[in-house]
Coordinates of C-alpha atoms in Angstrom, one line a residue:
M1 CA -23.5 13.9 15.8
K2 CA -19.7 13.6 16.9
I3 CA -17.4 12.0 14.4
A4 CA -13.8 10.9 14.9
I5 CA -11.4 10.1 12.1
V6 CA -8.4 8.2 13.4
G7 CA -5.6 8.8 10.8
A8 CA -5.1 11.7 8.5
G9 CA -3.7 10.2 5.5
T10 CA -5.3 9.5 2.2
A11 CA -8.5 8.0 3.5
G12 CA -8.9 10.5 6.4
V13 CA -8.4 13.5 4.2
T14 CA -10.8 12.2 1.5
L15 CA -13.6 11.5 4.1
L16 CA -13.5 15.0 5.3
K17 CA -13.4 16.4 1.8
E18 CA -16.5 14.2 1.0
M19 CA -18.3 15.2 4.2
V20 CA -18.2 18.8 3.5
K21 CA -20.2 18.4 0.3
Y22 CA -23.3 17.5 2.2
D23 CA -25.8 19.8 3.9
E24 CA -25.8 17.6 7.0
F25 CA -22.1 18.4 7.6
N26 CA -23.4 21.5 9.4
D27 CA -24.9 19.3 12.0
V28 CA -21.9 17.3 12.8
S29 CA -18.5 18.0 14.5
V30 CA -15.5 16.2 13.3
D31 CA -12.1 15.6 15.2
I32 CA -9.3 14.2 13.1
Y33 CA -6.4 12.5 14.9
D34 CA -2.9 12.0 13.8
N35 CA 0.7 12.7 14.8
K36 CA 2.2 16.1 13.8
V37 CA 4.4 14.6 11.2
N38 CA 1.8 12.6 9.5
M39 CA -1.1 14.9 9.8
G40 CA -2.6 15.4 6.3
Q41 CA 0.1 13.6 4.5
G42 CA 0.1 10.1 5.9
V43 CA 3.1 7.7 6.1
P44 CA 3.4 6.9 2.2
F45 CA 3.5 10.5 1.3
Q46 CA 5.4 12.0 4.2
N47 CA 8.3 14.6 3.8
D48 CA 11.2 12.6 2.2
S49 CA 13.9 12.6 -0.4
D50 CA 12.6 14.0 -3.7
Q51 CA 14.3 11.0 -5.4
L52 CA 11.4 8.9 -4.2
L53 CA 8.8 9.1 -7.1
I54 CA 5.2 8.3 -7.3
N55 CA 4.7 5.2 -9.3
L56 CA 1.7 6.8 -11.2
P57 CA 1.9 9.7 -13.6
A58 CA 1.3 12.9 -11.8
R59 CA -1.7 13.5 -14.2
Q60 CA -3.4 10.3 -13.1
M61 CA -3.2 11.1 -9.2
S62 CA -6.1 12.9 -7.4
I63 CA -8.4 12.5 -4.3
N64 CA -11.1 14.0 -6.4
L65 CA -12.9 11.4 -8.4
D66 CA -14.5 14.2 -10.6
K67 CA -11.1 15.8 -11.4
P68 CA -8.6 13.0 -12.2
E69 CA -5.8 15.7 -13.1
E70 CA -6.5 17.8 -10.1
F71 CA -3.2 17.0 -8.4
F72 CA -1.2 17.9 -11.5
E73 CA -3.3 21.2 -11.8
W74 CA -2.4 22.0 -8.0
Y75 CA 1.3 21.3 -8.6
E76 CA 1.2 23.6 -11.7
E77 CA -0.4 26.4 -9.6
Q78 CA 1.8 26.3 -6.5
K79 CA 5.0 27.9 -6.4
E80 CA 7.0 26.0 -3.6
F81 CA 7.9 22.9 -5.5
K82 CA 9.1 22.8 -9.2
Y83 CA 10.8 20.2 -11.3
M84 CA 12.1 20.0 -14.8
N85 CA 10.3 16.8 -15.7
P86 CA 7.0 16.6 -13.7
E87 CA 5.6 13.5 -15.4
Y88 CA 6.6 11.5 -12.3
L89 CA 6.7 13.5 -9.3
P90 CA 8.2 13.0 -5.8
R91 CA 5.8 11.2 -3.3
F92 CA 6.2 13.9 -0.8
I93 CA 4.5 16.6 -3.0
F94 CA 1.2 14.5 -3.2
G95 CA 1.4 14.7 0.7
H96 CA 1.4 18.6 0.5
Y97 CA -1.4 18.5 -2.0
M98 CA -3.6 16.6 0.4
K99 CA -2.5 18.6 3.3
S100 CA -3.7 21.6 1.7
Y101 CA -7.1 20.2 1.6
L102 CA -7.0 19.5 5.4
N103 CA -5.6 22.9 6.2
K104 CA -8.3 24.5 3.9
Y105 CA -11.2 22.8 5.7
N106 CA -9.6 23.3 9.2
D107 CA -9.7 27.1 8.4
E108 CA -13.1 27.3 6.9
Y109 CA -15.1 25.2 9.3
N110 CA -15.6 25.7 12.9
N111 CA -16.9 22.1 13.4
V112 CA -13.5 20.6 12.4
S113 CA -10.8 20.0 14.9
L114 CA -7.2 18.6 14.1
I115 CA -5.8 16.7 17.3
S116 CA -2.2 16.2 16.7
E117 CA -1.8 13.3 19.1
E118 CA -1.6 9.5 18.5
V119 CA -4.7 7.5 19.5
Q120 CA -3.7 4.9 22.1
E121 CA -7.0 3.3 23.0
I122 CA -10.5 3.0 21.5
F123 CA -13.1 1.4 23.6
I124 CA -17.0 0.9 23.6
E125 CA -19.0 2.2 26.5
S126 CA -22.1 0.1 26.9
N127 CA -24.1 -0.7 30.1
I128 CA -25.1 -4.2 30.8
G129 CA -28.4 -5.0 29.1
D130 CA -28.2 -1.8 27.0
T131 CA -27.7 -2.1 23.3
A132 CA -26.7 1.6 22.8
L133 CA -23.0 2.1 22.1
K134 CA -20.8 4.9 22.6
Y135 CA -17.2 5.1 21.2
N136 CA -14.4 6.5 23.4
I137 CA -11.1 7.6 22.1
C138 CA -8.0 8.1 24.1
T139 CA -4.7 9.9 23.3
S140 CA -3.2 8.7 26.8
D141 CA -3.6 6.3 29.7
D142 CA -5.7 8.8 31.7
I143 CA -9.3 7.4 31.1
D144 CA -10.8 10.7 32.2
S145 CA -9.2 12.4 29.2
C146 CA -10.9 10.2 26.7
R147 CA -13.5 11.8 24.2
T148 CA -16.8 10.1 23.3
Y149 CA -18.1 9.9 19.8
D150 CA -21.2 8.7 17.9
C151 CA -19.2 7.4 14.7
V152 CA -15.6 6.4 14.3
F153 CA -13.6 6.0 11.2
L154 CA -10.6 3.9 11.4
T155 CA -8.1 5.2 8.6
I156 CA -4.8 4.4 10.2
G157 CA -3.1 3.6 7.1
T158 CA -0.3 0.9 6.6
L159 CA 0.7 -1.4 9.4
S160 CA 4.4 -1.7 10.5
Y161 CA 6.9 -3.3 8.6
H162 CA 7.4 -7.2 8.7
D163 CA 10.5 -8.5 10.7
P164 CA 10.9 -11.8 8.9
Y165 CA 14.3 -12.8 10.5
N166 CA 13.6 -11.2 14.1
L167 CA 16.3 -8.7 13.7
K168 CA 14.4 -5.6 15.2
G169 CA 16.6 -3.9 17.8
T170 CA 19.8 -5.4 16.5
K171 CA 22.6 -2.8 16.0
G172 CA 22.9 -1.9 12.4
Y173 CA 19.4 -3.1 11.5
I174 CA 17.1 -0.5 10.0
Q175 CA 13.5 -1.7 10.5
S176 CA 11.9 0.7 8.2
P177 CA 13.5 2.6 5.1
Y178 CA 11.4 5.7 5.7
P179 CA 12.0 8.5 5.7
T180 CA 15.0 7.6 3.5
Y181 CA 16.8 10.8 4.2
N182 CA 17.3 9.4 7.8
T183 CA 18.3 5.8 6.6
L184 CA 22.1 6.6 6.7
D185 CA 22.3 8.7 9.8
E186 CA 23.8 5.9 11.9
V187 CA 25.7 4.3 9.0
D188 CA 29.6 4.7 8.4
D189 CA 30.9 5.3 5.1
T190 CA 32.8 2.2 5.0
D191 CA 29.9 0.0 6.1
S192 CA 28.6 -2.6 3.6
I193 CA 24.8 -2.5 3.1
A194 CA 22.2 -5.3 2.2
V195 CA 18.6 -4.6 1.6
I196 CA 15.9 -7.3 2.4
G197 CA 13.1 -7.2 -0.1
T198 CA 13.0 -6.5 -3.9
G199 CA 9.6 -4.7 -4.1
L200 CA 8.8 -1.1 -4.5
A201 CA 10.2 -0.1 -1.1
S202 CA 13.6 -1.5 -2.2
L203 CA 13.7 0.6 -5.2
D204 CA 13.4 3.8 -3.1
V205 CA 16.3 2.6 -1.0
I206 CA 18.4 1.9 -4.1
R207 CA 17.8 5.3 -5.4
Y208 CA 18.7 7.0 -2.1
V209 CA 21.7 4.7 -1.0
T210 CA 23.4 4.6 -4.4
E211 CA 23.3 8.5 -4.4
H212 CA 24.4 9.1 -0.8
H213 CA 26.6 6.1 0.2
P214 CA 30.3 5.6 -1.1
N215 CA 30.6 1.9 -0.3
L216 CA 29.0 0.2 -3.1
P217 CA 27.6 -2.0 -4.5
I218 CA 24.6 -2.7 -2.2
T219 CA 23.0 -6.1 -2.4
V220 CA 19.3 -6.2 -2.6
T221 CA 17.9 -9.7 -2.0
S222 CA 14.7 -11.7 -1.2
R223 CA 13.5 -15.3 -1.6
K224 CA 12.3 -14.8 -5.4
G225 CA 14.6 -11.9 -6.2
A226 CA 11.9 -10.5 -8.5
L227 CA 11.5 -6.8 -9.3
P228 CA 8.2 -5.1 -10.1
R229 CA 7.5 -4.5 -13.8
V230 CA 8.0 -1.1 -15.5
R231 CA 5.0 1.0 -16.1
G232 CA 3.9 1.0 -19.8
N233 CA 1.6 3.3 -21.7
M234 CA -1.7 2.3 -20.2
P235 CA -4.8 3.1 -22.2
D236 CA -8.3 3.3 -20.8
L237 CA -10.1 -0.1 -21.1
E238 CA -13.6 -1.0 -20.5
F239 CA -14.5 -4.5 -19.4
K240 CA -16.6 -6.4 -21.9
Y241 CA -16.8 -9.8 -20.0
L242 CA -15.4 -9.2 -16.4
T243 CA -18.8 -7.5 -15.6
P244 CA -21.1 -7.7 -12.4
E245 CA -23.9 -9.1 -14.8
N246 CA -21.8 -12.0 -15.8
F247 CA -20.6 -12.6 -12.3
N248 CA -24.2 -12.6 -11.0
E249 CA -25.2 -15.2 -13.6
L250 CA -22.5 -17.4 -12.6
K251 CA -23.3 -16.8 -8.8
R252 CA -26.8 -18.1 -9.7
Q253 CA -25.3 -21.2 -11.3
H254 CA -22.9 -21.9 -8.7
F255 CA -24.6 -21.7 -5.3
G256 CA -23.8 -18.0 -4.7
T257 CA -20.1 -18.0 -5.7
V258 CA -18.2 -17.5 -8.8
P259 CA -15.5 -20.4 -9.5
L260 CA -12.2 -19.0 -10.1
E261 CA -12.0 -21.2 -13.3
E262 CA -15.0 -19.5 -14.6
A263 CA -13.6 -16.0 -13.8
M264 CA -10.3 -16.8 -15.6
K265 CA -12.2 -17.7 -18.7
L266 CA -13.8 -14.2 -18.6
F267 CA -10.4 -12.9 -18.3
D268 CA -9.1 -14.8 -21.2
L269 CA -12.0 -13.3 -23.3
E270 CA -10.9 -9.8 -22.3
C271 CA -7.4 -10.5 -23.3
E272 CA -8.5 -11.9 -26.6
Y273 CA -10.8 -8.7 -27.2
Y274 CA -8.1 -6.3 -26.7
N275 CA -5.4 -8.5 -28.2
I276 CA -3.4 -8.9 -25.2
Q277 CA -0.7 -11.6 -25.4
V278 CA -0.6 -12.8 -21.8
N279 CA 2.1 -15.3 -22.4
K280 CA 4.5 -12.9 -24.1
M281 CA 4.1 -10.6 -21.1
L282 CA 4.8 -13.2 -18.6
D283 CA 7.4 -15.3 -20.3
V284 CA 10.1 -12.8 -19.6
N285 CA 13.0 -13.9 -17.7
M286 CA 12.5 -12.2 -14.3
E287 CA 15.6 -13.7 -13.0
N288 CA 17.7 -11.7 -15.5
H289 CA 16.8 -8.2 -14.2
I290 CA 18.4 -6.2 -16.9
E291 CA 16.7 -8.4 -19.6
Q292 CA 13.4 -7.9 -17.8
L293 CA 13.6 -4.1 -17.4
E294 CA 14.8 -3.6 -21.0
F295 CA 12.0 -5.8 -22.3
D296 CA 9.4 -3.5 -20.4
L297 CA 11.1 -0.4 -21.5
N298 CA 11.0 -1.6 -25.0
H299 CA 7.4 -2.8 -25.1
P300 CA 5.4 0.1 -23.4
D301 CA 2.4 -0.2 -25.5
E302 CA 1.8 -4.1 -25.2
L303 CA 2.7 -4.0 -21.6
G304 CA 0.6 -1.0 -20.8
S305 CA -2.6 -2.6 -22.2
F306 CA -1.9 -5.7 -19.9
Q307 CA -1.4 -3.4 -17.0
S308 CA -4.4 -1.4 -17.8
L309 CA -6.4 -4.7 -17.7
L310 CA -5.1 -5.7 -14.4
E311 CA -5.7 -2.2 -12.9
G312 CA -9.1 -2.4 -13.9
I313 CA -9.4 -5.7 -12.1
K314 CA -7.8 -3.9 -9.0
E315 CA -10.5 -1.2 -9.2
N316 CA -13.4 -3.7 -9.3
M317 CA -11.7 -6.2 -6.8
N318 CA -14.5 -5.5 -4.2
W319 CA -17.2 -7.4 -6.0
I320 CA -14.6 -9.8 -8.0
W321 CA -12.9 -10.9 -4.8
N322 CA -15.9 -11.4 -2.7
S323 CA -17.6 -13.4 -5.2
F324 CA -15.0 -16.3 -4.9
S325 CA -15.3 -18.9 -2.3
R326 CA -12.8 -19.1 0.6
T327 CA -10.9 -21.9 -1.2
D328 CA -10.7 -19.9 -4.5
Q329 CA -9.6 -16.8 -2.7
I330 CA -6.6 -18.8 -1.4
E331 CA -6.0 -20.4 -4.9
F332 CA -6.2 -16.8 -6.3
L333 CA -3.4 -15.7 -3.9
N334 CA -1.2 -18.8 -4.6
R335 CA -1.5 -18.6 -8.4
Y336 CA -2.0 -14.9 -9.5
Q337 CA -1.4 -12.5 -6.7
R338 CA 2.2 -12.2 -7.4
I339 CA 1.5 -11.4 -11.2
L340 CA -1.2 -8.9 -10.3
K341 CA 1.0 -7.1 -7.6
A342 CA 4.0 -6.8 -10.1
N343 CA 2.1 -5.5 -12.9
S344 CA -0.5 -3.3 -11.2
N345 CA 2.3 -1.6 -8.9
P346 CA 4.8 -1.0 -11.6
M347 CA 7.9 1.2 -11.3
P348 CA 8.5 4.5 -13.3
P349 CA 10.6 4.1 -16.5
R350 CA 13.1 6.7 -15.0
T351 CA 13.6 4.2 -12.0
A352 CA 14.0 1.2 -14.3
E353 CA 16.8 3.1 -16.2
L354 CA 18.5 3.9 -13.0
I355 CA 18.4 0.1 -11.8
I356 CA 19.9 -0.9 -15.2
H357 CA 22.6 1.7 -14.8
G358 CA 23.2 0.4 -11.2
I359 CA 23.5 -3.2 -12.2
K360 CA 25.7 -2.6 -15.3
N361 CA 28.1 -0.3 -13.3
N362 CA 28.2 -2.6 -10.0
L363 CA 26.4 -0.2 -7.8
V364 CA 23.7 -2.5 -7.2
K365 CA 23.6 -6.4 -7.0
I366 CA 20.1 -8.1 -6.9
K367 CA 20.0 -11.6 -5.6
P368 CA 17.2 -14.5 -5.2
N369 CA 17.2 -17.4 -3.0
L370 CA 17.4 -15.7 0.3
K371 CA 17.1 -18.4 3.1
N372 CA 17.9 -16.8 6.4
V373 CA 19.7 -13.8 8.1
T374 CA 21.3 -14.1 11.5
Y375 CA 23.5 -11.7 13.7
D376 CA 26.8 -12.7 15.1
S377 CA 30.1 -10.9 15.9
N378 CA 28.8 -7.4 14.7
K379 CA 28.0 -8.8 11.3
F380 CA 24.7 -9.8 9.6
N381 CA 25.1 -13.2 8.0
F382 CA 22.9 -13.9 4.8
Q383 CA 22.4 -17.5 4.0
Y384 CA 21.3 -18.6 0.5
D385 CA 20.1 -21.7 -1.1
D386 CA 22.7 -21.1 -3.8
G387 CA 24.6 -18.0 -4.9
K388 CA 26.9 -16.4 -7.4
D389 CA 28.9 -13.2 -7.5
T390 CA 28.9 -13.1 -3.6
H391 CA 30.5 -10.6 -1.4
E392 CA 32.7 -12.0 1.4
Q393 CA 31.3 -15.3 0.9
Y394 CA 32.1 -18.8 2.2
D395 CA 30.4 -22.1 1.3
V396 CA 28.8 -24.4 3.8
G397 CA 27.4 -27.5 2.0
K398 CA 24.9 -26.2 -0.5
D399 CA 24.3 -22.8 1.1
T400 CA 26.1 -19.6 0.3
H401 CA 26.8 -17.0 3.0
E402 CA 27.5 -13.3 2.9
Q403 CA 28.2 -10.8 5.7
Y404 CA 27.1 -7.2 5.9
D405 CA 27.5 -4.4 8.5
V406 CA 24.2 -2.9 7.8
V407 CA 20.8 -4.3 6.9
I408 CA 17.8 -2.1 5.6
N409 CA 14.4 -3.9 5.9
A410 CA 12.2 -3.3 2.7
T411 CA 9.9 -6.3 3.1
G412 CA 6.7 -4.2 3.2
S413 CA 4.1 -3.9 5.9
K414 CA 2.4 -6.5 7.7
T415 CA -1.1 -7.8 6.7
H416 CA -2.1 -10.3 9.4
L417 CA -3.1 -9.3 13.0
A418 CA -1.3 -12.5 14.2
D419 CA 2.2 -10.9 13.2
L420 CA 1.7 -7.4 14.9
D421 CA 3.8 -6.3 17.7
A422 CA 4.3 -3.1 19.9
D423 CA 4.6 -0.8 16.7
D424 CA 0.8 -1.7 16.0
Q425 CA -0.2 -1.3 19.6
L426 CA -3.6 0.5 18.8
V427 CA -4.7 -2.4 16.5
I428 CA -3.7 -5.0 19.1
N429 CA -5.7 -3.2 21.7
L430 CA -8.8 -3.1 19.5
E431 CA -8.5 -6.8 19.0
N432 CA -8.0 -7.4 22.6
R433 CA -11.0 -5.4 23.6
Q434 CA -13.2 -7.4 21.0
L435 CA -14.0 -4.4 18.8
I436 CA -12.3 -6.0 15.7
Q437 CA -11.4 -9.5 14.7
A438 CA -9.1 -10.9 12.2
H439 CA -10.0 -11.9 8.7
P440 CA -8.2 -15.2 7.9
L441 CA -6.6 -13.6 4.5
G442 CA -5.5 -10.6 6.4
G443 CA -6.7 -7.4 8.1
I444 CA -9.9 -7.3 10.0
Q445 CA -13.5 -8.4 9.4
I446 CA -15.8 -5.7 7.7
V447 CA -19.0 -5.8 5.8
P448 CA -17.5 -5.6 1.9
E449 CA -20.5 -3.4 0.7
T450 CA -20.4 -0.8 3.5
N451 CA -16.8 -1.0 5.2
Q452 CA -18.5 -1.3 8.5
V453 CA -16.5 -3.2 11.3
I454 CA -17.6 -6.5 12.4
S455 CA -17.0 -7.0 16.2
P456 CA -16.8 -10.5 17.8
R457 CA -18.6 -9.0 20.8
F458 CA -21.0 -6.6 19.3
G459 CA -21.7 -7.9 15.8
T460 CA -21.7 -5.5 13.0
L461 CA -20.7 -1.9 14.3
N462 CA -23.1 0.4 12.3
D463 CA -21.1 3.5 13.3
V464 CA -17.5 2.2 12.9
Y465 CA -16.0 2.1 9.6
A466 CA -12.4 1.0 8.5
L467 CA -10.7 1.9 5.2
G468 CA -7.3 1.2 3.6
Q469 CA -4.8 -1.6 4.4
L470 CA -6.5 -2.7 7.6
T471 CA -9.3 -4.2 5.5
N472 CA -6.8 -6.0 3.2
G473 CA -8.4 -9.5 3.5
I474 CA -11.8 -8.1 2.3
N475 CA -10.5 -5.4 0.1
Q476 CA -7.7 -7.4 -1.6
S477 CA -5.2 -5.4 -3.7
R478 CA -7.3 -2.3 -3.3
N479 CA -4.9 0.0 -1.3
G480 CA -4.0 2.3 -4.1
V481 CA -5.0 5.9 -3.8
M482 CA -7.9 5.9 -6.1
M483 CA -9.3 2.8 -4.6
I484 CA -9.2 4.3 -1.1
V485 CA -10.8 7.5 -2.5
K486 CA -13.5 5.4 -4.0
Q487 CA -14.2 3.6 -0.7
A488 CA -14.4 7.0 1.1
V489 CA -16.9 8.4 -1.3
G490 CA -19.2 5.4 -0.9
V491 CA -19.0 5.3 2.9
V492 CA -19.6 9.1 3.4
S493 CA -22.6 8.8 0.9
Q494 CA -24.0 5.9 3.1
L495 CA -23.4 7.7 6.3
F496 CA -25.3 10.9 5.6
K497 CA -28.2 8.9 3.7
S498 CA -28.6 6.6 6.9

C-alpha cells in the first residue's frame, strides 16, 4: 500500500510515529510532503524568535501519549538550545523536537520518503462505471509527474490568515505576523504600528515589536478588545458528570441528541463537585486589562481549576460536540465559545507580566470597539465606535479615527472554506474537484469517529483522512497538540486494523 501524508507538522509527524509501531508498516511505503521550511516543524512551530513562548508548560507538551514529559526530557538531553527558565520554552524548540522524530524515521526506514515540495493538486482517478478509486498527488502543473496512492492523509495545518478589511497587498500591511523576526524588515524606525487582533498571535507581536521597534506605543485593537486569560495552576480533574454514559442516556431521552441546556446542568454539577466558582472567574472586568491580568496572576489555583475543567471539555469535545443538534451547536458558539477559547488557550504568566509592564509604561495600548480599517494617502485609518487615549485622532460624529503607517494582522487563521483565497489554493482545488465539501460551522465534512473525508461526489472516502484545523466544524476546539496527537493515534489504529 502506498500512503501519502500531505503536511509534515504535528499531525503529519505523529501519524508516521504511530505507523512505525505496527508490523504492517513494513508492507507500506510512505511519502511525506511539505515545503523545506515547514518539513517536520509545521507553521506554528517554525523557526522564529525565542521570545515566542509555548502557552503550555514544557512538561505538558509531547507527541507521545505514553510519555507526557517526553518533549521536556528531549530538551534536557539535547545541547543546542538552553534557557535559564525552561518552564515555558520557545515554540520553535518544539518544532525541532518533532523534526528529530521525522529525521530519525527517515534515516531508519527505507520505505519513508520526504518530498520537500508543496502539493498543488490532489485528484481522484476513477473510470466511468468503476467504483475503485486511486488518489493522485501533484507538486506541479505537469499531470505526468503526479504520483498515485492508495491512501491519503490531509494534514495541511492551519489555513491562511483572515483579511477582515480587505487590505492584503496594500503597502505597509503585513498579512501574517509569522515569522516575527521578519515582521519589521520593511518597517522604518519612525513608523507608527497598529495590530489588528487581541488573541494569542497579537501577544507574539507585542513581545517582538516592543523589543525591536523604537516608535512606541503600538496599538493593539479588535472589536471586543479582550485578551486571553493567564494560565493558572491546572490540577488533573476527572469528569464525574460530563461522561459518555450520561450523554448516552440523555440521547436516548431526546431523539438522539443532547440538549445544550441538559449538558450545561452536568457542567454545573462538575463545578459544584470541584468547588469552582464560575461567576467569580467570569465576573472579572475584561475591559480593564491590567485589572484582568493581575486578577489572573493573583488567583492561579482557582483559575487553574476552572481552566482544567475547560481543558477536559476540549479533550472530549469530539463526542460532546457531535452529541448536540445543529441549533445547539450554533447556540454554544454564540454563548460559550469565547469563554472556552479565552480560558483553554491562556497565556503564560511571564507574557502577562510583560503586557502589564507594557501598558503601565506606555509601550502598548489595547483598544476595543474597532469598526473599520481603510487605506488612504499612505496611511491606515482606524475607525472606532468610540475611543479614548487616541493617537493622531479626529472625531467624526460618534466615531473616532486613528492613523498608522504600518498594520500587522493578528486576527488568526480562517475557518470557513467560503473565505479562502489564493493562499489556500490546494483546499480550493480540492473543493472544486468535489473531493471535499464545506461543513456549515467551519472546515470540511468528515466522519467524526474516523476522520474519513466525506466527498460530495464519491461519498465517504474510506482511504482519505483529514486531521487538524481543516476539520474544525466537526472537531470543534480540538486543534491543540494533544488533541491532534489523539486523533492521529486513533486514525492509524483504524487504518491498520482495516
